[in-house]
Every structure is written in structure tokens, then in C-alpha cells.
PDB file of C-alpha atoms in Angstrom:
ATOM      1  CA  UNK A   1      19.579  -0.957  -6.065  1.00 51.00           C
ATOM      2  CA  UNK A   2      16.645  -2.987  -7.173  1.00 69.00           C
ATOM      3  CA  UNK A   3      13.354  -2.303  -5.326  1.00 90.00           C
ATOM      4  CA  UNK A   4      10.755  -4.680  -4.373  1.00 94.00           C
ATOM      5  CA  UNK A   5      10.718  -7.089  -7.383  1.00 95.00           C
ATOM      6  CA  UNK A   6       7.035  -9.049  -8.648  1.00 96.00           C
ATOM      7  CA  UNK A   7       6.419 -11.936 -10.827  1.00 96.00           C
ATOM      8  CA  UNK A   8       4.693 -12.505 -12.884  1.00 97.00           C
ATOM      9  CA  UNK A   9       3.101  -9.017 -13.940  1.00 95.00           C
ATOM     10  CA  UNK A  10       0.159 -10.605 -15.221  1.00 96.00           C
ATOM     11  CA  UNK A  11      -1.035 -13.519 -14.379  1.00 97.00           C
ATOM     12  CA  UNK A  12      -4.583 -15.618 -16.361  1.00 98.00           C
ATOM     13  CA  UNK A  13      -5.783 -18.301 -14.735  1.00 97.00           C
ATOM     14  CA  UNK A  14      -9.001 -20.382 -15.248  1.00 97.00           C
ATOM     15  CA  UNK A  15     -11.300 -21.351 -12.248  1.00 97.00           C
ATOM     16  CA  UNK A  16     -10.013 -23.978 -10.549  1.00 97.00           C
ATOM     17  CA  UNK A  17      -6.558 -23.695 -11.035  1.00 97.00           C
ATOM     18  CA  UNK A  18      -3.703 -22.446  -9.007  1.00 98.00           C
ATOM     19  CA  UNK A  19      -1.513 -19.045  -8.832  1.00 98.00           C
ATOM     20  CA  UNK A  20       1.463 -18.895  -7.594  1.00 98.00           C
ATOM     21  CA  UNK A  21       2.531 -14.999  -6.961  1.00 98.00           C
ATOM     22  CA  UNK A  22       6.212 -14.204  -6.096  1.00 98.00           C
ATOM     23  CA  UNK A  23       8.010 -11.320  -4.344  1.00 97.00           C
ATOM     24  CA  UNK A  24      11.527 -10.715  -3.969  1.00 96.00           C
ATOM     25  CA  UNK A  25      11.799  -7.840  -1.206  1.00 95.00           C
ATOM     26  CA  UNK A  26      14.506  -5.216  -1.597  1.00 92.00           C
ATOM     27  CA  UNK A  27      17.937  -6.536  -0.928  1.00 90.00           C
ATOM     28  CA  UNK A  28      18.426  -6.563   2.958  1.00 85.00           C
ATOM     29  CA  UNK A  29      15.015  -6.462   3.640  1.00 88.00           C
ATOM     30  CA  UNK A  30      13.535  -9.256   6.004  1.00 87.00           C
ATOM     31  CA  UNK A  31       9.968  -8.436   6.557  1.00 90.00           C
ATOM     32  CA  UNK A  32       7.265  -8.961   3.705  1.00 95.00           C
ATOM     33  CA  UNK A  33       3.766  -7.524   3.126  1.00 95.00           C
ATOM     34  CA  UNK A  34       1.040  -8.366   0.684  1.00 97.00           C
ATOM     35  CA  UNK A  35      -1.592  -6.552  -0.028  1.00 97.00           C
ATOM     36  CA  UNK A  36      -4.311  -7.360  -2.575  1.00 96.00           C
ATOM     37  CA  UNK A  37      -6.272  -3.812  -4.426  1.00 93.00           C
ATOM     38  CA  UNK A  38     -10.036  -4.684  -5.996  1.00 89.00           C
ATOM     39  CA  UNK A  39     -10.591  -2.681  -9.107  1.00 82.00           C
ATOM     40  CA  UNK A  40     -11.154   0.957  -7.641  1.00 76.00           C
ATOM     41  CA  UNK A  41     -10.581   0.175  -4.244  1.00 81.00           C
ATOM     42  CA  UNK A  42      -7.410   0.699  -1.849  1.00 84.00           C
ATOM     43  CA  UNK A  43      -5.151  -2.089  -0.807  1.00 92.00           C
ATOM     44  CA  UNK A  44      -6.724  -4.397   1.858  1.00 95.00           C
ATOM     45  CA  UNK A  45      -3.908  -5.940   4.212  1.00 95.00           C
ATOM     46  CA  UNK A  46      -3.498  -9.714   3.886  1.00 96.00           C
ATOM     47  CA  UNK A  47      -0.438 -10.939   6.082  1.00 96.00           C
ATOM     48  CA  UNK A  48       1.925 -10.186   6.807  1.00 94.00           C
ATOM     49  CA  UNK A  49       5.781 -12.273   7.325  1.00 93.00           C
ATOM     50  CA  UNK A  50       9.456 -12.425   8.194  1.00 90.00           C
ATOM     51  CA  UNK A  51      11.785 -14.765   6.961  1.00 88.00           C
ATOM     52  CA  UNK A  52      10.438 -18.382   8.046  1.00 89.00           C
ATOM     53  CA  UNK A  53       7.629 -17.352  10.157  1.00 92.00           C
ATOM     54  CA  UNK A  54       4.319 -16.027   9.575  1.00 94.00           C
ATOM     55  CA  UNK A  55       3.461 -12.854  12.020  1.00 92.00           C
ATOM     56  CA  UNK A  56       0.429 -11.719  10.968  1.00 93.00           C
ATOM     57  CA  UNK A  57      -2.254 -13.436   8.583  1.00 94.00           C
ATOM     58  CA  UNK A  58      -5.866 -12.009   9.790  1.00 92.00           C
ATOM     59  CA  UNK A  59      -6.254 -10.260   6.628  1.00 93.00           C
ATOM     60  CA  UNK A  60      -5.921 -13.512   4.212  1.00 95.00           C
ATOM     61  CA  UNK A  61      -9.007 -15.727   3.458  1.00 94.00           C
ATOM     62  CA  UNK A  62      -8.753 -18.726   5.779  1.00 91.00           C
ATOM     63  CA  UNK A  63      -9.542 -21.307   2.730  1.00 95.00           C
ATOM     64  CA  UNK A  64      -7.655 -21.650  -0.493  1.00 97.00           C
ATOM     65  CA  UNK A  65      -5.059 -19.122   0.291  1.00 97.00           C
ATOM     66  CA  UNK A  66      -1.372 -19.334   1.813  1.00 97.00           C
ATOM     67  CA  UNK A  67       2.116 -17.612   2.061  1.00 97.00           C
ATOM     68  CA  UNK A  68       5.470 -18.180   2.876  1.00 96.00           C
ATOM     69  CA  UNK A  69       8.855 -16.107   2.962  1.00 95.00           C
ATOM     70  CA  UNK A  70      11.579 -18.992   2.947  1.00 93.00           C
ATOM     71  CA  UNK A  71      15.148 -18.296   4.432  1.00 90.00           C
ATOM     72  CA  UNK A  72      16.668 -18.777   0.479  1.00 90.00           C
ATOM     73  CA  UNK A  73      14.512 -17.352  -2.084  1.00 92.00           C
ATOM     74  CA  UNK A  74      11.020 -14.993  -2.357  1.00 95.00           C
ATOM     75  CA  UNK A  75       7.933 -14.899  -0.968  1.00 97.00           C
ATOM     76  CA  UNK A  76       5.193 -16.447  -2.465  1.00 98.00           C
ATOM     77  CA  UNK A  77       1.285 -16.073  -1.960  1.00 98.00           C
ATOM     78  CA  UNK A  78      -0.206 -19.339  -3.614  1.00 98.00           C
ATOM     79  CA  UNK A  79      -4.484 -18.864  -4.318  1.00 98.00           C
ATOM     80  CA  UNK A  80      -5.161 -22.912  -5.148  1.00 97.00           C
ATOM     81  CA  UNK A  81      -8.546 -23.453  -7.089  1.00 97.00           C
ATOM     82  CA  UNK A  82      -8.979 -20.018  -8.141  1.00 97.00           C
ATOM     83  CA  UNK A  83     -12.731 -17.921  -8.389  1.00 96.00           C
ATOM     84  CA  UNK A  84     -13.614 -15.198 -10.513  1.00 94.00           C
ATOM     85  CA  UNK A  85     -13.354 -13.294  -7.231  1.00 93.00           C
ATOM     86  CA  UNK A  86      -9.562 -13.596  -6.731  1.00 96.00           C
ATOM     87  CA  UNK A  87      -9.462 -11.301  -9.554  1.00 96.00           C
ATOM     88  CA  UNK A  88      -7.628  -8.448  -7.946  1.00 96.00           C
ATOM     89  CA  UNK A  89      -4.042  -7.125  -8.137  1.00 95.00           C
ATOM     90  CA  UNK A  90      -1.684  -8.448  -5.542  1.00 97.00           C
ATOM     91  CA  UNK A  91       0.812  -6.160  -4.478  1.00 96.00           C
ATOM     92  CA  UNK A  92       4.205  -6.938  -2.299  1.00 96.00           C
ATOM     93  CA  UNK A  93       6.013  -4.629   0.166  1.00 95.00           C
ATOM     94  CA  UNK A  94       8.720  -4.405   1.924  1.00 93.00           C
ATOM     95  CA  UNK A  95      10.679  -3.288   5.054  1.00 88.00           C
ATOM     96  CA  UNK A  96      13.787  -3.819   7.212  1.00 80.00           C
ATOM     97  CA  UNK A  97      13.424  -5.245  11.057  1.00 73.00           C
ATOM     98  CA  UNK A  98      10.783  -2.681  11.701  1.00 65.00           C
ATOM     99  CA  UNK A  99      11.070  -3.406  15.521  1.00 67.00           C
ATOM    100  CA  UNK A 100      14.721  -1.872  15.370  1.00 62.00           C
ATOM    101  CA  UNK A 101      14.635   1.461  16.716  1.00 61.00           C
ATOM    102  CA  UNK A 102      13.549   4.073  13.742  1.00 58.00           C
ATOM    103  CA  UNK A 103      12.773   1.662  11.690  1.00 58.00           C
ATOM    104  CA  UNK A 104       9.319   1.039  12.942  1.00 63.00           C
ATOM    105  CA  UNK A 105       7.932   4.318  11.149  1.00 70.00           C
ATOM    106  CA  UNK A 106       9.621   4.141   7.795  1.00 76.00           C
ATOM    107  CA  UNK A 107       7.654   3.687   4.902  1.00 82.00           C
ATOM    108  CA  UNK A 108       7.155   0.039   3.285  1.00 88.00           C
ATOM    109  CA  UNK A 109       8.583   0.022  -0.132  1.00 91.00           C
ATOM    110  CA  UNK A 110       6.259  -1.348  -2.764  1.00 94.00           C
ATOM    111  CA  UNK A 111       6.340  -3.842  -5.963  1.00 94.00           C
ATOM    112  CA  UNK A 112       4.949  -3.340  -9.051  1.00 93.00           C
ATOM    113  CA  UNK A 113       2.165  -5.510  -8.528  1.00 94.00           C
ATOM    114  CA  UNK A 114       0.981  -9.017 -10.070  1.00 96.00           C
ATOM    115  CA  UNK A 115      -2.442  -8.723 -12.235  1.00 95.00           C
ATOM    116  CA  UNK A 116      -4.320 -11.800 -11.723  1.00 97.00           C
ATOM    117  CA  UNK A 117      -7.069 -12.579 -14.187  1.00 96.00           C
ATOM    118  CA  UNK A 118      -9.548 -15.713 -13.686  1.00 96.00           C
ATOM    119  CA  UNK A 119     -11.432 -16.393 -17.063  1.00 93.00           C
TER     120      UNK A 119
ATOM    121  CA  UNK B   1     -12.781  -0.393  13.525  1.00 75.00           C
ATOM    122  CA  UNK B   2      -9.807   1.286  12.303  1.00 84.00           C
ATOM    123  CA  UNK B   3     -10.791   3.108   9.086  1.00 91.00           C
ATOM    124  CA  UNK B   4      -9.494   5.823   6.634  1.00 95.00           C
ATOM    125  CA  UNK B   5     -11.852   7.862   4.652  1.00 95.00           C
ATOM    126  CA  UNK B   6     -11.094   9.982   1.367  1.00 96.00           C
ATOM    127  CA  UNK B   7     -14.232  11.398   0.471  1.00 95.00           C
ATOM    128  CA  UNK B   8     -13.554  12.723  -3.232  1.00 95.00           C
ATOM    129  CA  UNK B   9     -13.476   9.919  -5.865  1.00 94.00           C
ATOM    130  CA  UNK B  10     -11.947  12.534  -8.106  1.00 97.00           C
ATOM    131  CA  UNK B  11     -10.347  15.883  -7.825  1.00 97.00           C
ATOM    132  CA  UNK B  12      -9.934  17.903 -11.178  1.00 97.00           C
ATOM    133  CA  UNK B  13      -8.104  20.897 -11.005  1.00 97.00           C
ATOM    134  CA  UNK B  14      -5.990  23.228 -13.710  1.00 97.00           C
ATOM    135  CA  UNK B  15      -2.554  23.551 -14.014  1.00 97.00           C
ATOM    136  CA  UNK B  16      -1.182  25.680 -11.774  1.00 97.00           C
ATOM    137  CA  UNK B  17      -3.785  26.236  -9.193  1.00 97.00           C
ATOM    138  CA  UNK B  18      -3.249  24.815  -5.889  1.00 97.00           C
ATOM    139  CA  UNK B  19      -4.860  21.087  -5.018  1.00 97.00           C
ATOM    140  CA  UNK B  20      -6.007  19.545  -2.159  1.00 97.00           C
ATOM    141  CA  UNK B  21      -6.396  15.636  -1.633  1.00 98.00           C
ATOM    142  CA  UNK B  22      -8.737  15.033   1.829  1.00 98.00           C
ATOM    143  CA  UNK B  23      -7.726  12.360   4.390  1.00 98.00           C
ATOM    144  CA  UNK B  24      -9.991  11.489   7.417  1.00 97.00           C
ATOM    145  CA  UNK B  25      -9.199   8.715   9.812  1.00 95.00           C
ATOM    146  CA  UNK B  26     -10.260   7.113  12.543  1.00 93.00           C
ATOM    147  CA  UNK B  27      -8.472   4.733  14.651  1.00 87.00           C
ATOM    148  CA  UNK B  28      -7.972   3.583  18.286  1.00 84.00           C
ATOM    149  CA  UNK B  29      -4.434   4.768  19.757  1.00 81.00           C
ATOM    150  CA  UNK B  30      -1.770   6.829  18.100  1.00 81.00           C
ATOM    151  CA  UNK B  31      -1.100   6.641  14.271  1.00 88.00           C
ATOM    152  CA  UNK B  32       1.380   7.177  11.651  1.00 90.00           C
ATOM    153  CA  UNK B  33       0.640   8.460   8.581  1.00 94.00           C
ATOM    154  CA  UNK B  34       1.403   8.169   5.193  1.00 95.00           C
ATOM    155  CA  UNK B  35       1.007   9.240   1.209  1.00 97.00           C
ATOM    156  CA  UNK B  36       1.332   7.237  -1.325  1.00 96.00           C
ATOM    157  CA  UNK B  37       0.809   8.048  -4.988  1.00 96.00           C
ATOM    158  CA  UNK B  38      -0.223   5.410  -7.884  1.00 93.00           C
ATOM    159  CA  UNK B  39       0.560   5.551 -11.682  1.00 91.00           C
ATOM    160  CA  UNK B  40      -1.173   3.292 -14.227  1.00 87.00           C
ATOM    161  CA  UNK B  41      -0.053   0.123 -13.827  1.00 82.00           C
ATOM    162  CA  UNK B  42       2.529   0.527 -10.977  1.00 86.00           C
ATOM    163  CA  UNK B  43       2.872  -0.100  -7.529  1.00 86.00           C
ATOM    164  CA  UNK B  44       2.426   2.762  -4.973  1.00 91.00           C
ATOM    165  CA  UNK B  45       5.094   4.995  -4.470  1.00 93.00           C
ATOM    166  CA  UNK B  46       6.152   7.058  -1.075  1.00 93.00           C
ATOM    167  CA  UNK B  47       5.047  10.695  -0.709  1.00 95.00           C
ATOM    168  CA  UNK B  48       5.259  11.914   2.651  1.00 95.00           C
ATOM    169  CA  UNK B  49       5.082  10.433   6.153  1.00 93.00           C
ATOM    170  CA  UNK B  50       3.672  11.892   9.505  1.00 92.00           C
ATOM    171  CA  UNK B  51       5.353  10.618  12.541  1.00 87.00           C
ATOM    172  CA  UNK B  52       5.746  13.500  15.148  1.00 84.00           C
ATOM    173  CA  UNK B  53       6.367  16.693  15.466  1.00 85.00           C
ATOM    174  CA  UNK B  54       5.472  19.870  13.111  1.00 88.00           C
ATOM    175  CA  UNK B  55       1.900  19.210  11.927  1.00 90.00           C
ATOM    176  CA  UNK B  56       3.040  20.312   8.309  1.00 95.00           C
ATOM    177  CA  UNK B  57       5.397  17.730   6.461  1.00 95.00           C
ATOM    178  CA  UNK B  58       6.717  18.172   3.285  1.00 95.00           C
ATOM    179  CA  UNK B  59       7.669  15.216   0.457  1.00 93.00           C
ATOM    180  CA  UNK B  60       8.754  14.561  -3.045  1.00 90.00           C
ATOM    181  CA  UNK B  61       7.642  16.271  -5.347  1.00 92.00           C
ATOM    182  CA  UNK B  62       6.539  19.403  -3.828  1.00 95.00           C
ATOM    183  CA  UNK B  63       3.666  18.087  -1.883  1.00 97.00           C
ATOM    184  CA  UNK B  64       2.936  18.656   1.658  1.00 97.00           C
ATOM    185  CA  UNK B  65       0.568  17.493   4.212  1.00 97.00           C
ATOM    186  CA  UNK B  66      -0.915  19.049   7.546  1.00 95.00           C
ATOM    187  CA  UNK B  67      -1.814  16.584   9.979  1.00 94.00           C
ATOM    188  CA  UNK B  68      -4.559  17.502  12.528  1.00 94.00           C
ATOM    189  CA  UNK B  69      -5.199  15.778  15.330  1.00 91.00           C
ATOM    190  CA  UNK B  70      -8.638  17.389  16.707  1.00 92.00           C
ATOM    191  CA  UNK B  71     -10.233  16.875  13.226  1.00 94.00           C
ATOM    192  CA  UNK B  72      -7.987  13.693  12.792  1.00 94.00           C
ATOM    193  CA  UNK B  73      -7.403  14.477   9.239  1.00 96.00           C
ATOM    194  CA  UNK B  74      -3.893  14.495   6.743  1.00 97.00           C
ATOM    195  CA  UNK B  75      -5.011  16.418   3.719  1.00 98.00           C
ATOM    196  CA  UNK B  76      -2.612  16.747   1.121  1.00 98.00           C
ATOM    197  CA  UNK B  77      -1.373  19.904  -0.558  1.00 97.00           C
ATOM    198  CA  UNK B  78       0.647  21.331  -2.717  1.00 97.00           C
ATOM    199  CA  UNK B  79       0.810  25.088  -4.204  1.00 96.00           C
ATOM    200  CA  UNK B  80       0.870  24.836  -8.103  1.00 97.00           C
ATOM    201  CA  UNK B  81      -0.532  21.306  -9.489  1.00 97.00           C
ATOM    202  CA  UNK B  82       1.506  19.867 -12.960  1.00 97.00           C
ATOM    203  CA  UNK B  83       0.022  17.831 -15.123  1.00 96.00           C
ATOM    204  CA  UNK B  84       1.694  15.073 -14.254  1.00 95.00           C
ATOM    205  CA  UNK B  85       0.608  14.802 -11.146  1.00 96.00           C
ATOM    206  CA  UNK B  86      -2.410  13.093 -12.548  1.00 96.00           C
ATOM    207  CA  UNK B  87      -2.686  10.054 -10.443  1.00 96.00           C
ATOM    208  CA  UNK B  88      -4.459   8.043  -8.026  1.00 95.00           C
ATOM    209  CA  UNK B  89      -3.869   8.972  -4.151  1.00 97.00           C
ATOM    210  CA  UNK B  90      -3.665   6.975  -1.152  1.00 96.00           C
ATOM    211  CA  UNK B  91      -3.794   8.155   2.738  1.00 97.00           C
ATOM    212  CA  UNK B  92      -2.584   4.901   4.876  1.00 95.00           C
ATOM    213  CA  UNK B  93      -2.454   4.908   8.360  1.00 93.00           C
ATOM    214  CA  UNK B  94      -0.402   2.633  10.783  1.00 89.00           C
ATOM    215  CA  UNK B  95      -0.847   1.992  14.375  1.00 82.00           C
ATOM    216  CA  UNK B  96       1.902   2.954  16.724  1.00 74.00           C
ATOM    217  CA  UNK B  97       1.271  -0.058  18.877  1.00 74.00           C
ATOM    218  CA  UNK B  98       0.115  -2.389  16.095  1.00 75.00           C
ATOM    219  CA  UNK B  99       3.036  -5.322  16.285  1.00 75.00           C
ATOM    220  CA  UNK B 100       2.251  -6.186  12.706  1.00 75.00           C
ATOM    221  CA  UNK B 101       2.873  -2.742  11.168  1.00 83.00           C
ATOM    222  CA  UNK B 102       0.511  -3.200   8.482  1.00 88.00           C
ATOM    223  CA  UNK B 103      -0.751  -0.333   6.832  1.00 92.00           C
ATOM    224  CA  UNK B 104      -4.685   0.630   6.632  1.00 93.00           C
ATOM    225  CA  UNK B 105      -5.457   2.240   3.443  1.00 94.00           C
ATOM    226  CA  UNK B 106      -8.010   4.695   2.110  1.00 94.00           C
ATOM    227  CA  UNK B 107     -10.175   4.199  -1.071  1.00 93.00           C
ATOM    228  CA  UNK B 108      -8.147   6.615  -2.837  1.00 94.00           C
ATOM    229  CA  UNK B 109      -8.612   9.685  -5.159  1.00 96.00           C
ATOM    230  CA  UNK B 110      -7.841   9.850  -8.733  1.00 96.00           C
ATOM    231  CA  UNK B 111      -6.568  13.568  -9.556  1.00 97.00           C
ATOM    232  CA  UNK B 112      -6.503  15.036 -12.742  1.00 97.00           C
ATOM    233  CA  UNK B 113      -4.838  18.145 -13.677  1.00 97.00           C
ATOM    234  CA  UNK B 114      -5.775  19.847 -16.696  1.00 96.00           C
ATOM    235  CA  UNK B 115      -3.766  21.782 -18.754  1.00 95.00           C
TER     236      UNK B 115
END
């Protein structure tokens, strides 16, 4: 079974420009996370969504950043006109319906990560 | 503010000996807790989980934890470190009641086992 599945790994961008950041959660999962880690810091919460809808998105920056989790296809967090200050590594997670019974206190499952540099 | 505190940066210890990796937190309501262990270059992998129950909980690997709820703290243990348990170490916490189960992580701390 594949896990939680990132691309790219790394990612260069130049200020200004966009990144595009894609997830693909672990098969039958519906519920996405993203998280973005700061060199030598933990992983700060930045929304969190379910297939079509957004639930929870008080952790993203209100400008320049979005994300959606289609019904076909992954999730993507999109950064348009990048700053040396989205320099970070974005990491995915998923989990199933976690509003079904046990499910709620199972352990998100996470991706590699994306690596985005802004020269 | 819901917060989680790891107060060593780093925690070097030899192979062999036991290790212990602090967790503080402090949050409004009832929590679930969690372990999660990062190699270079990877995403963060499960350890252990606290949900209810026996305060000690045991994970991959040979690790433990011991969850305390009048010192609110989830230190993780285990009895005889390896060297490749040299990693970096995350304590997350998640609200019971939080309807967007995100999880709230510490700063981590990098272990290093020497040989």
C-alpha cells in the first residue's frame, strides 16, 4: 500500500513566481492536512480539508496562499508570488473520516515532504 | 493558547543507556497525544499515541511513553538507546473536542546516540 505520496520533493522557485505543491493521501483516505516545518522548528498547522470542501484554514496566510482537495485527483497547496519567507518544507497528511467512531484518535499518516526553495 | 514545549534542543546519550525525550503541554480541554519521529529528509513517522487508559504506552520500536496528567507531561522512554535511533523527535497534541483534528506540535529534539 502506498502511503501519503508528495510532489515534487524539491521544489526552486524565484520571488515572484508560483508553487504548486501536490499530495496524494493514502488510498481510501478522505481528509487532508498540510503542515509547513521552518528550518529547526516543528510543523505549524495550515488547513486543513476533505474532499471538495475546506474545514479548517486558520493556520494558512490569508494572502497569496490557497488549497484544494478535488473529488478526482490530489490536493494541492498553491503559494502565488513567492518570498524568500515561504522557504519552508511543506508536509501532507492524511486520515480516514476521523468523525467515524475510533477513527477520531488515530494517528495522521505523513508524506515525505516538498522542499521549497525561493532564490 | 494551546502550546507544547520540549525543552532539550538535543539529547546525546551512549549506546545502550536508557534515554529520555521531555514533553510538556498545555492546552484547554482534554488531549490526545502523540510521537512522532523524523529522519533526514523524510516525513514524520508514528511512534506511540496516548488516548486513555494506562498512563504508560508502548510503540514501535521499543519506545514507551508515560503520560501524566498533574504535571501534564508525555516524556518518552525507552530502556537501551541504538544508534539508530538518532533522530529528531516530535510530541503533538490534539484536542479531543477540536472539530478540525489538527495536530499541535512541539519544537522537537534532535537525539544522538553515540556508539
Amino acid at each position: 500500500n502506498a502511503g501519503v505520496m508528495q510532489n515534487p520533493r524539491h521544489l526552486v522557485r524565484r520571488r515572484g513566481q508560483e508553487a504548486r505543491l501536490r499530495c496524494s493521501p493514502v488510498k481510501g483516505h478522505s481528509h487532508v492536512y498540510w503542515y509547513r516545518q521552518l528550518p529547526e522548528e516543528g510543523l505549524k498547522f495550515m488547513v486543513y480539508l476533505q474532499k471538495e470542501n475546506i474545514i479548517d484554514e486558520s493556520g494558512m496566510p490569508k494572502e497569496r496562499f490557497s488549497a484544494e482537495f478535488p473529488k478526482e485527483g490530489p490536493s494541492i497547496l498553491r503559494i502565488q508570488q513567492v518570498v524568500r519567507g515561504d522557504s519552508a518544507a511543506y508536509f501532507c497528511a492524511s486520515s480516514p473520516n476521523p468523525t467515524v467512531g475510533y477513527v477520531s484518535n488515530q494517528p495522521q499518516h505523513f508524506g515525505d515532504g516538498t522542499r521549497l526553495s525561493i532564490l | 493558547a494551546q502550546s507544547v514545549a520540549q525543552p532539550e534542543d538535543q539529547v546525546n546519550v551512549a549506546e545502550g543507556n536508557p534515554l529520555t525525550v521531555k514533553c510538556t503541554y498545555s492546552v484547554s480541554g482534554n488531549p490526545y497525544l502523540f510521537w512522532y519521529v523524523q529522519y533526514p529528509n523524510r516525513g514524520l513517522q508514528f511512534l506511540l499515541k496516548y488516548i486513555t487508559g494506562d498512563n504508560l504506552v508502548k510503540g514501535s520500536y521499543g519506545f514507551e511513553a508515560e503520560f501524566n496528567k498533574s504535571q501534564t507531561s508525555f516524556h518518552l522512554k525507552k530502556p537501551s538507546a541504538l544508534v539508530s535511533d538518532s533522530a529528531l523527535y516530535f510530541c503533538a497534541v490534539r484536542l479531543i473536542l477540536d472539530s478540525s483534528y489538527k495536530l499541535i506540535f512541539g519544537s522537537g529534539t534532535r537525539l544522538l546516540v553515540r556508539p
